[in-house]
Amino acid sequence: MIIPSKIFSLLQFFILLYLLTVTFASIEEATALLKWKATFKNQNNSLFASWTPSSNSCKDWYGVICFNGRVNKLNIRNTSAIGTLNDFPFSSLPLLESLDLSMNNFSGTIPPEIGTLTNLIYLDLSSNQISGTVPPQISSLAKLQILHMFDNHLNGFIPEEIGHLKSLTELDLSSNTLNGSIPASLGNLNNLTIMCLHDNHLSGPIPKEIGYLRSLVGFSSKNNYLDGSIPASLGNLNNLTILHLHDNHLSGPIPKEIGYLRSLVGLSLKNNYLDGSIPASLGNLNNLTSLHLHDNHLSGPIPKEIGYLRSLVGLSLKNNYLDGSIPASLGNLNNLTILHLHDNHLSGPIPKEIGYLRSLVGLSLKNNYLDGSIPASLGNLNNLSLLYLYDNHLSGPIPEEIGYLRSLVGLSLKNNYLDGSIPASLGNLNNLTSLHLHDNHLSGPIPKEIGYLRSIVGLSLKNNYLDGSIPASLGNLTNLSLLYLYDNHLSGPIPEEIGYLRFLTDLRLYDNSLNGSIPSSLGNLNSLSVLLLHDNHLSGSTPEEIGYLLSLDVLSLRNNSLNGSIPASLGNLNNLSLLYLYDNHLSGPIPEEIGYLRSLTDLRLYNNSLNDSIPASLGI
């Protein structure tokens, strides 16, 4: 087929005209972008070295992608650009579909001219230093599907005009200082799958219209000042996998409709003012991996249906007013790693079924009204690192099976009614850093095996009925900073090995029946700030080495049978605020060096056999 010459010439003309138009448009856009780049504060940025008038902006410029010779996408994410949007060429880029300026150092405000980018589909300004308000002109971006402005300094209200962006699938305004209420108009965004409004200063209620967003997969408005009740309409969000409303001022009951969200994986309502009972309908959430309802005002029993949540990894109901017993059904939660039920009003025994939770890492039931014995089945929890059962009404012995928990780092059974002896098996807990068994009815000796706990930092056995001597093996606990053995029936001497504990800051052995002399090795405890040995049967002289403890703040040796003179070396203790030596058999003069202790506020030396005059240094 032969094309007539006139038609061919006309076709050539239009092709040439198109090429000239494209070339002209590219030059105009390139010039506009170069003017914007010229406002950057870091002109030597290597990533923008390609942005030169002599190079092809569509082929050679970093982050610039063209279509038919026109700038279609601009992606300078994480390029360390420092500038503003004041001179951005909004009107010069009419065909721009994608703009990503995230993870830079852009500051200033968002100009209203952003509304001229009517072909924009993707807009990401996140992780900058942008301030000011979100301009309502953004509602002109009718094609916009992704809107990310998180991690900036934006303030003011969320414009209700955002509700006009019917194509929007992702809206993330989190981590700003936005205030005011959540606009009900957001309920018009039928295609929205992600809505992140968290970490702002938003207030007022959650609009019921949010429950109209049937495509929503993730909704987070945590860490705001939202109040009012949780709308029952949220139960319509059949595709929702994440619902994070925690750290707000929400009140009222948890709607039973939340239990209809069968796709839910994470539910966090913690740290609000929610009251009423936990709905049994939450037992329908078969895919749930985390349930955090703690730090509210919830009351009533823990529903047995919670034990149906076989996918659950973390369960925290702590710090509420929950009562009744712990459901045995919780023993079905085979994947559970965290179980926090502490600081409630729970009563009854600890179910033996808790010992079936082989994946459990943290178990805290402290500060309740639990009674009965500690189940031996807890010894099956091989992965457990924290076991907190303290501040309850538990009784009976400490099961020796607790000593099988080789991963245990923290063990606290304090303030119960436990009796019997301390199991020697606890010496197997090589990773233990804290062992708190105080304020119980424990009796018998302190097992020498406690001295095998080489990682331990804090050991408190105070206020029990322990007897026998202090094991010399405690001198092996070289990381120990706190040793509380007071208020027991311990006897025998203080082992000199205690003086090997170089990191010890607090040593309290008072109110026992300890005898013999005070070991001079205690003078090695350079970090010691508190030394309380009073109310024992200690005899002999006060070692002058005590005067080497330059960090000492409190020293009490009262009510013993100490004799000899007061060491002048105590005058070295410049940090000492309290010195109790009364009710002993001390003799000789009061050293004048005691008067040089400028930090001393409480000095008691009475009921001794001291003689000579009171030193003038005391200023009396």
XYZ file of C-alpha atoms in Angstrom:
620
model
C 0.000 0.000 0.000
C 1.414 3.383 -1.010
C 0.764 6.339 1.314
C -0.021 9.551 -0.624
C 2.762 12.123 -0.228
C 0.488 14.767 1.350
C -0.702 12.323 4.035
C 2.898 11.187 4.666
C 4.074 14.794 5.019
C 1.191 15.531 7.424
C 2.088 12.432 9.511
C 5.719 13.560 9.661
C 4.570 16.994 10.839
C 2.494 15.585 13.716
C 5.312 13.219 14.809
C 7.774 16.125 14.782
C 5.287 18.313 16.678
C 4.813 15.529 19.305
C 8.565 15.072 19.735
C 9.076 18.833 20.092
C 6.254 19.007 22.664
C 7.695 16.125 24.685
C 11.167 17.652 24.539
C 9.862 21.049 25.584
C 7.852 19.566 28.480
C 10.860 17.582 29.741
C 13.044 20.688 29.689
C 10.401 22.656 31.603
C 10.027 19.911 34.235
C 13.787 19.443 34.527
C 14.333 23.174 34.981
C 11.660 23.285 37.704
C 13.228 20.341 39.562
C 16.675 21.951 39.320
C 15.306 25.148 40.867
C 13.895 23.065 43.741
C 17.184 21.196 44.173
C 19.006 24.553 44.347
C 17.119 25.265 47.613
C 18.578 22.160 49.331
C 20.960 22.917 52.176
C 23.298 20.066 51.235
C 24.198 20.805 47.619
C 27.094 18.335 47.649
C 24.769 15.331 48.081
C 26.299 12.662 45.830
C 22.935 11.086 45.014
C 21.829 14.297 43.262
C 25.079 14.712 41.301
C 23.258 13.348 38.235
C 20.753 16.221 38.340
C 22.479 18.569 35.866
C 21.166 20.679 32.972
C 23.459 18.835 30.544
C 22.119 15.353 31.336
C 18.880 13.668 30.310
C 16.469 14.022 33.233
C 14.402 11.026 32.133
C 17.335 8.643 31.692
C 20.147 9.853 33.910
C 18.658 11.601 36.944
C 18.590 9.659 40.202
C 15.039 8.872 41.336
C 13.310 10.289 38.232
C 11.206 8.015 36.033
C 9.421 9.311 32.929
C 6.610 8.124 30.708
C 6.441 9.497 27.155
C 9.095 12.021 28.116
C 7.176 13.434 31.091
C 8.084 12.963 34.755
C 5.832 10.180 36.028
C 7.541 9.097 39.253
C 9.873 10.884 41.647
C 11.453 8.682 44.313
C 14.224 10.231 46.407
C 13.514 8.159 49.505
C 16.299 8.097 52.102
C 18.696 10.360 50.208
C 19.528 12.637 53.171
C 18.010 15.600 51.342
C 17.699 18.729 53.527
C 15.178 21.288 52.348
C 11.521 22.307 52.219
C 8.533 21.811 49.937
C 8.031 25.567 49.474
C 9.632 25.584 46.021
C 8.578 22.125 44.910
C 7.288 22.419 41.303
C 3.787 21.068 41.927
C 2.205 22.875 38.959
C 5.062 21.898 36.640
C 4.548 18.139 37.120
C 0.932 17.588 36.039
C 1.457 13.922 35.079
C 3.193 12.881 38.308
C 1.657 9.656 39.633
C 4.102 8.707 42.385
C 5.953 11.000 44.796
C 8.178 9.501 47.507
C 10.156 11.985 49.615
C 10.218 9.811 52.743
C 13.091 9.310 55.200
C 14.768 12.656 54.557
C 15.137 15.976 56.370
C 12.425 18.034 54.713
C 10.952 20.648 57.036
C 8.458 23.474 56.819
C 4.833 23.019 55.836
C 2.951 21.193 53.083
C 1.936 23.858 50.524
C -1.724 23.880 49.432
C -0.443 23.627 45.831
C -0.063 19.901 46.442
C -3.698 19.752 45.349
C -2.598 20.411 41.744
C -1.065 16.920 41.449
C -4.396 15.497 40.363
C -2.879 12.382 38.767
C -1.078 11.357 41.942
C -1.642 7.742 43.015
C 1.150 7.342 45.566
C 2.263 10.020 48.062
C 4.816 9.346 50.803
C 6.157 12.216 52.926
C 6.843 10.065 55.984
C 9.837 10.277 58.329
C 10.723 13.919 57.801
C 10.530 17.078 59.909
C 7.436 18.504 58.218
C 5.196 20.657 60.424
C 1.986 22.617 60.090
C -1.396 21.218 59.137
C -2.518 18.708 56.538
C -3.902 21.007 53.799
C -7.568 20.364 52.904
C -6.582 20.800 49.213
C -5.327 17.229 49.417
C -8.935 16.241 48.727
C -8.306 17.168 45.052
C -6.101 14.084 44.655
C -9.018 11.945 43.538
C -6.809 9.136 42.203
C -4.709 8.827 45.358
C -4.438 5.266 46.709
C -1.521 5.529 49.180
C -1.148 8.448 51.604
C 1.748 8.207 54.064
C 2.611 11.225 56.245
C 3.680 9.434 59.414
C 6.624 10.353 61.623
C 6.593 14.124 61.130
C 5.578 17.121 63.248
C 2.156 17.705 61.713
C -0.438 19.352 63.946
C -4.000 20.583 63.804
C -7.046 18.586 62.772
C -7.297 15.730 60.315
C -9.162 17.417 57.433
C -12.582 15.901 56.913
C -11.890 16.360 53.191
C -9.675 13.264 53.332
C -12.965 11.388 53.369
C -13.394 12.425 49.692
C -10.437 10.305 48.582
C -12.552 7.311 47.558
C -9.609 5.508 45.892
C -7.517 5.494 49.066
C -6.341 2.058 50.252
C -3.711 3.111 52.825
C -3.866 6.090 55.187
C -1.016 6.542 57.668
C -0.872 9.774 59.673
C 0.723 8.198 62.742
C 3.501 9.628 64.919
C 2.631 13.304 64.584
C 0.946 15.791 66.935
C -2.439 15.873 65.228
C -5.312 16.847 67.506
C -9.070 17.111 67.430
C -11.404 14.254 66.651
C -11.275 11.513 64.037
C -13.521 12.752 61.182
C -16.618 10.625 60.621
C -16.041 11.239 56.893
C -13.267 8.622 56.960
C -16.093 6.108 56.973
C -16.571 6.912 53.255
C -13.219 5.359 52.288
C -14.671 2.055 51.108
C -11.401 0.770 49.642
C -9.296 1.485 52.707
C -7.303 -1.498 54.005
C -4.887 0.254 56.398
C -5.687 3.149 58.737
C -2.918 4.230 61.121
C -3.686 7.235 63.337
C -1.630 6.181 66.348
C 0.817 8.252 68.377
C -0.935 11.585 68.014
C -2.992 13.846 70.294
C -6.391 12.888 68.924
C -9.372 13.140 71.249
C -13.091 12.482 71.273
C -14.832 9.215 70.404
C -14.022 6.659 67.735
C -16.657 7.351 65.050
C -19.079 4.477 64.501
C -18.574 5.108 60.782
C -15.174 3.390 60.992
C -17.231 0.209 61.200
C -18.393 0.794 57.590
C -14.890 0.185 56.197
C -15.462 -3.448 55.232
C -12.088 -3.732 53.456
C -10.118 -2.639 56.504
C -7.325 -5.044 57.498
C -5.431 -2.941 60.036
C -6.724 -0.170 62.318
C -4.453 1.480 64.869
C -5.297 4.585 66.886
C -3.219 3.713 69.952
C -1.506 6.290 72.118
C -3.935 9.168 71.750
C -6.513 10.782 74.040
C -9.569 9.109 72.564
C -12.500 8.706 74.926
C -16.014 7.327 74.951
C -16.909 3.731 74.267
C -15.631 1.343 71.628
C -18.262 1.310 68.838
C -20.050 -2.014 68.420
C -19.950 -1.307 64.668
C -16.295 -2.374 64.622
C -17.689 -5.907 64.740
C -18.569 -5.483 61.030
C -14.902 -5.389 59.973
C -14.709 -8.997 58.844
C -11.257 -8.629 57.265
C -9.616 -6.910 60.228
C -6.408 -8.593 61.417
C -4.988 -5.848 63.685
C -6.990 -3.719 66.153
C -4.816 -1.537 68.365
C -6.724 0.963 70.505
C -4.448 0.875 73.535
C -3.104 3.802 75.550
C -6.170 6.012 75.273
C -8.967 7.131 77.612
C -11.613 4.741 76.306
C -14.292 3.655 78.758
C -17.330 1.418 78.968
C -17.455 -2.304 78.218
C -15.664 -4.262 75.515
C -18.404 -4.857 72.896
C -19.241 -8.533 72.425
C -19.192 -7.786 68.688
C -15.393 -7.695 68.794
C -15.704 -11.474 69.061
C -17.120 -11.546 65.497
C -13.773 -10.478 63.995
C -12.703 -13.987 62.997
C -9.661 -12.749 61.030
C -8.206 -10.868 63.995
C -4.579 -11.712 64.808
C -3.689 -8.926 67.244
C -6.063 -7.234 69.715
C -4.732 -4.619 72.128
C -7.054 -2.522 74.286
C -4.623 -2.100 77.170
C -4.167 1.019 79.280
C -7.628 2.507 79.008
C -10.567 2.842 81.422
C -12.597 -0.059 80.080
C -14.897 -1.738 82.594
C -17.363 -4.577 82.769
C -16.499 -8.187 82.080
C -14.384 -9.769 79.361
C -16.845 -10.995 76.688
C -16.922 -14.767 76.284
C -17.303 -14.100 72.530
C -13.557 -13.356 72.354
C -13.166 -17.133 72.464
C -14.262 -17.158 68.794
C -11.089 -15.394 67.634
C -9.336 -18.543 66.425
C -6.494 -16.691 64.674
C -5.639 -14.405 67.584
C -1.960 -14.483 68.590
C -1.908 -11.596 71.092
C -4.610 -10.434 73.510
C -3.656 -7.432 75.629
C -6.425 -6.131 77.888
C -4.242 -5.118 80.813
C -4.303 -1.866 82.765
C -8.044 -1.292 82.634
C -10.932 -1.541 85.108
C -12.228 -4.907 83.908
C -13.987 -7.077 86.464
C -15.632 -10.467 86.768
C -14.080 -13.836 85.960
C -11.709 -14.767 83.170
C -13.965 -16.554 80.644
C -13.071 -20.206 80.140
C -13.528 -19.531 76.426
C -10.164 -17.728 76.380
C -8.745 -21.250 76.562
C -10.097 -21.906 73.029
C -7.630 -19.433 71.478
C -5.143 -22.086 70.378
C -3.047 -19.633 68.328
C -2.477 -17.303 71.270
C 1.166 -16.441 71.970
C 0.756 -13.536 74.404
C -2.046 -13.097 76.981
C -1.956 -10.135 79.344
C -4.912 -9.327 81.614
C -2.841 -7.793 84.417
C -3.774 -4.789 86.516
C -7.550 -5.057 86.423
C -10.208 -6.088 88.963
C -10.722 -9.608 87.658
C -11.892 -12.130 90.229
C -12.763 -15.787 90.481
C -10.394 -18.604 89.704
C -7.903 -19.050 86.871
C -9.635 -21.269 84.270
C -8.001 -24.661 83.823
C -8.782 -24.255 80.106
C -5.800 -21.901 79.795
C -3.737 -25.086 79.839
C -4.881 -25.635 76.219
C -2.902 -22.630 74.942
C 0.051 -24.644 73.674
C 1.696 -21.724 71.865
C 1.517 -19.310 74.785
C 4.839 -17.675 75.698
C 3.578 -14.883 77.984
C 0.859 -15.213 80.650
C 0.406 -12.118 82.778
C -2.545 -12.212 85.170
C -0.956 -10.255 88.000
C -2.421 -7.367 90.000
C -6.014 -8.582 90.016
C -8.361 -10.113 92.595
C -8.033 -13.703 91.406
C -8.488 -16.434 94.001
C -8.383 -20.200 94.314
C -5.491 -22.469 93.383
C -3.061 -22.239 90.492
C -4.360 -24.861 88.022
C -1.909 -27.703 87.455
C -2.777 -27.344 83.758
C -0.602 -24.206 83.612
C 2.275 -26.674 83.741
C 1.245 -27.955 80.282
C 2.247 -24.675 78.614
C 5.652 -25.892 77.422
C 6.329 -22.735 75.345
C 5.817 -20.387 78.300
C 8.652 -17.908 78.860
C 7.042 -15.504 81.344
C 4.469 -16.416 84.036
C 3.314 -13.687 86.410
C 0.420 -14.280 88.811
C 1.677 -11.925 91.525
C -0.482 -9.701 93.715
C -3.699 -11.692 93.742
C -5.491 -13.799 96.360
C -4.384 -17.183 95.048
C -4.162 -19.957 97.614
C -3.269 -23.621 97.816
C 0.097 -25.044 96.918
C 2.409 -24.326 94.004
C 1.766 -27.092 91.440
C 4.741 -29.381 90.881
C 3.727 -29.402 87.203
C 5.311 -25.941 86.820
C 8.583 -27.837 86.745
C 7.691 -28.860 83.158
C 8.060 -25.278 81.874
C 11.549 -25.734 80.456
C 11.589 -22.395 78.622
C 10.401 -20.297 81.568
C 12.638 -17.331 82.355
C 10.390 -15.414 84.787
C 8.223 -16.931 87.528
C 6.468 -14.364 89.709
C 3.965 -15.789 92.218
C 4.585 -13.317 95.006
C 2.046 -11.373 97.082
C -0.563 -14.128 97.242
C -1.837 -16.558 99.889
C 0.043 -19.610 98.629
C 0.983 -22.239 101.183
C 2.797 -25.556 101.407
C 6.365 -26.276 100.345
C 8.303 -24.963 97.376
C 8.261 -27.893 94.930
C 11.721 -29.250 94.216
C 10.627 -29.367 90.554
C 11.103 -25.571 90.409
C 14.803 -26.418 90.402
C 14.356 -28.057 86.969
C 13.648 -24.692 85.317
C 17.168 -24.209 83.953
C 16.179 -21.137 81.868
C 14.857 -19.242 84.887
C 16.297 -15.747 85.304
C 13.909 -14.290 87.900
C 12.129 -16.239 90.679
C 9.996 -14.449 93.254
C 7.718 -16.301 95.677
C 7.872 -13.642 98.400
C 5.054 -12.609 100.696
C 3.065 -15.848 100.828
C 2.563 -18.533 103.477
C 5.009 -21.054 102.048
C 6.566 -23.416 104.564
C 9.024 -26.276 104.664
C 12.642 -26.021 103.626
C 14.276 -24.329 100.654
C 14.852 -27.087 98.069
C 18.515 -27.757 97.346
C 17.462 -28.208 93.708
C 17.275 -24.410 93.345
C 21.052 -24.558 93.114
C 20.598 -25.874 89.546
C 19.242 -22.528 88.309
C 22.473 -21.347 86.710
C 20.913 -18.361 84.926
C 19.065 -16.989 87.944
C 19.770 -13.308 88.666
C 17.194 -12.735 91.409
C 15.829 -15.104 94.072
C 13.201 -13.610 96.372
C 11.726 -16.033 98.929
C 11.260 -13.537 101.745
C 8.233 -12.972 103.959
C 7.115 -16.594 104.141
C 7.177 -19.334 106.787
C 10.193 -21.200 105.411
C 12.315 -23.121 107.888
C 15.425 -25.261 108.019
C 18.900 -24.294 106.836
C 19.913 -22.282 103.792
C 21.102 -24.959 101.338
C 24.780 -24.686 100.472
C 23.684 -25.237 96.855
C 22.421 -21.637 96.760
C 26.106 -20.806 96.479
C 26.134 -22.379 93.002
C 23.973 -19.561 91.578
C 26.898 -17.719 90.021
C 24.696 -15.291 88.018
C 22.626 -14.111 90.963
C 22.547 -10.382 91.710
C 19.815 -10.176 94.359
C 19.186 -12.793 97.098
C 16.472 -12.128 99.677
C 15.457 -14.782 102.237
C 14.463 -12.322 104.981
C 11.573 -12.695 107.413
C 11.281 -16.481 107.552
C 12.118 -19.103 110.177
C 15.389 -20.239 108.654
C 17.949 -21.644 111.060
C 21.446 -23.087 110.994
C 24.493 -21.216 109.812
C 25.069 -18.999 106.804
C 26.727 -21.248 104.187
C 30.285 -20.254 103.330
C 29.395 -21.140 99.725
C 27.567 -17.794 99.432
C 31.036 -16.354 98.993
C 30.969 -17.815 95.459
C 28.197 -15.423 94.392
C 30.616 -12.925 92.931
C 27.899 -10.915 91.091
C 25.786 -10.415 94.211
C 24.869 -6.822 95.007
C 22.081 -7.392 97.551
C 21.997 -9.994 100.357
C 19.021 -9.956 102.754
C 19.006 -12.710 105.397
C 17.565 -10.688 108.280
C 14.606 -11.597 110.512
C 15.371 -15.321 110.702
C 16.786 -17.713 113.303
C 20.242 -18.044 111.773
C 23.127 -18.798 114.110
C 26.871 -19.334 114.004
C 29.481 -16.921 112.695
C 29.355 -14.628 109.679
C 31.493 -16.482 107.104
C 34.606 -14.570 106.147
C 33.793 -15.587 102.548
C 31.081 -12.912 102.546
C 33.986 -10.492 102.259
C 34.734 -11.882 98.777
C 31.537 -10.355 97.347
C 33.198 -7.302 95.799
C 29.995 -6.015 94.118
C 27.880 -6.157 97.271
C 26.161 -2.830 97.972
C 23.604 -3.873 100.608
C 24.240 -6.483 103.345
C 21.529 -7.059 105.948
C 21.977 -9.897 108.456
C 20.261 -8.296 111.445
C 17.727 -9.840 113.827
C 19.174 -13.345 113.922
C 21.263 -15.242 116.487
C 24.617 -14.869 114.765
C 27.658 -15.071 117.026
C 31.414 -14.858 116.861
C 33.351 -11.844 115.670
C 32.710 -9.605 112.681
C 35.071 -10.809 109.931
C 37.725 -8.267 108.999
C 37.258 -9.461 105.398
C 34.134 -7.276 105.239
C 36.571 -4.420 104.761
C 37.037 -5.672 101.174
C 33.451 -4.756 100.219
C 34.380 -1.511 98.485
C 30.932 -0.995 96.967
C 29.006 -1.486 100.222
C 26.618 1.341 101.146
C 24.455 -0.427 103.780
C 25.777 -2.765 106.520
C 23.197 -3.883 109.090
C 24.377 -6.503 111.592
C 22.360 -5.378 114.637
C 20.256 -7.507 116.985
C 22.556 -10.541 116.966
C 25.015 -12.086 119.448
C 28.187 -10.838 117.791
C 31.218 -10.381 120.056
C 34.814 -9.251 119.867
C 36.024 -5.909 118.607
C 34.801 -3.823 115.728
C 37.307 -4.428 112.905
C 39.171 -1.305 111.906
C 38.796 -2.550 108.302
C 35.170 -1.354 108.441
C 36.707 2.094 108.113
C 37.905 1.167 104.612
C 34.306 1.014 103.306
C 34.349 4.502 101.820
C 30.959 4.087 100.082
C 29.203 3.221 103.356
C 26.094 5.295 104.083
C 24.459 3.298 106.911
C 26.240 1.235 109.594
C 24.316 -0.443 112.407
C 26.024 -2.826 114.860
C 23.696 -2.089 117.793
C 22.423 -4.636 120.296
C 25.277 -7.138 120.130
C 28.076 -8.021 122.578
C 30.872 -6.115 120.874
C 33.750 -4.944 123.086
C 36.949 -3.006 122.747
C 37.239 0.526 121.501
C 35.531 2.303 118.619
C 38.023 2.263 115.710
C 39.312 5.693 114.756
C 39.242 4.480 111.144
C 35.467 5.069 111.133
C 36.392 8.722 110.667
C 37.239 7.862 107.034
C 33.601 7.174 106.211
C 32.787 10.556 104.701
C 29.490 9.346 103.188
C 28.167 7.917 106.460
C 24.786 9.352 107.486
C 23.787 6.862 110.226
C 26.021 5.174 112.838
C 24.420 2.935 115.483
C 26.816 1.281 117.954
C 24.601 1.409 121.054
C 23.671 -1.507 123.331
C 27.121 -3.156 123.227
C 30.099 -3.437 125.612
C 32.321 -0.898 123.887
C 34.889 0.905 126.014
C 37.543 3.589 125.753
C 37.126 7.103 124.357
C 34.965 8.312 121.504
C 37.448 8.953 118.676
C 37.607 12.618 117.728
C 37.624 11.467 114.072
C 33.906 10.705 114.424
C 33.361 14.456 114.564
C 34.814 14.873 111.091
C 31.963 12.891 109.464
C 30.194 15.824 107.790
C 27.402 13.670 106.308
C 26.484 12.111 109.654
C 22.933 12.957 110.737
C 22.218 10.180 113.275
C 24.820 8.998 115.823
C 23.891 6.666 118.702
C 26.549 5.323 121.066
C 24.632 4.941 124.335
C 24.469 1.837 126.570
C 28.180 1.071 126.324
C 31.158 1.508 128.702
C 32.698 4.453 126.902
C 34.858 6.805 128.986
C 36.865 10.010 128.718
C 35.379 13.299 127.601
C 33.212 13.933 124.584
C 35.474 15.134 121.732
C 35.134 18.803 120.852
C 34.980 17.760 117.197
C 31.395 16.567 117.784
C 30.429 20.181 118.301
C 28.290 19.401 121.349
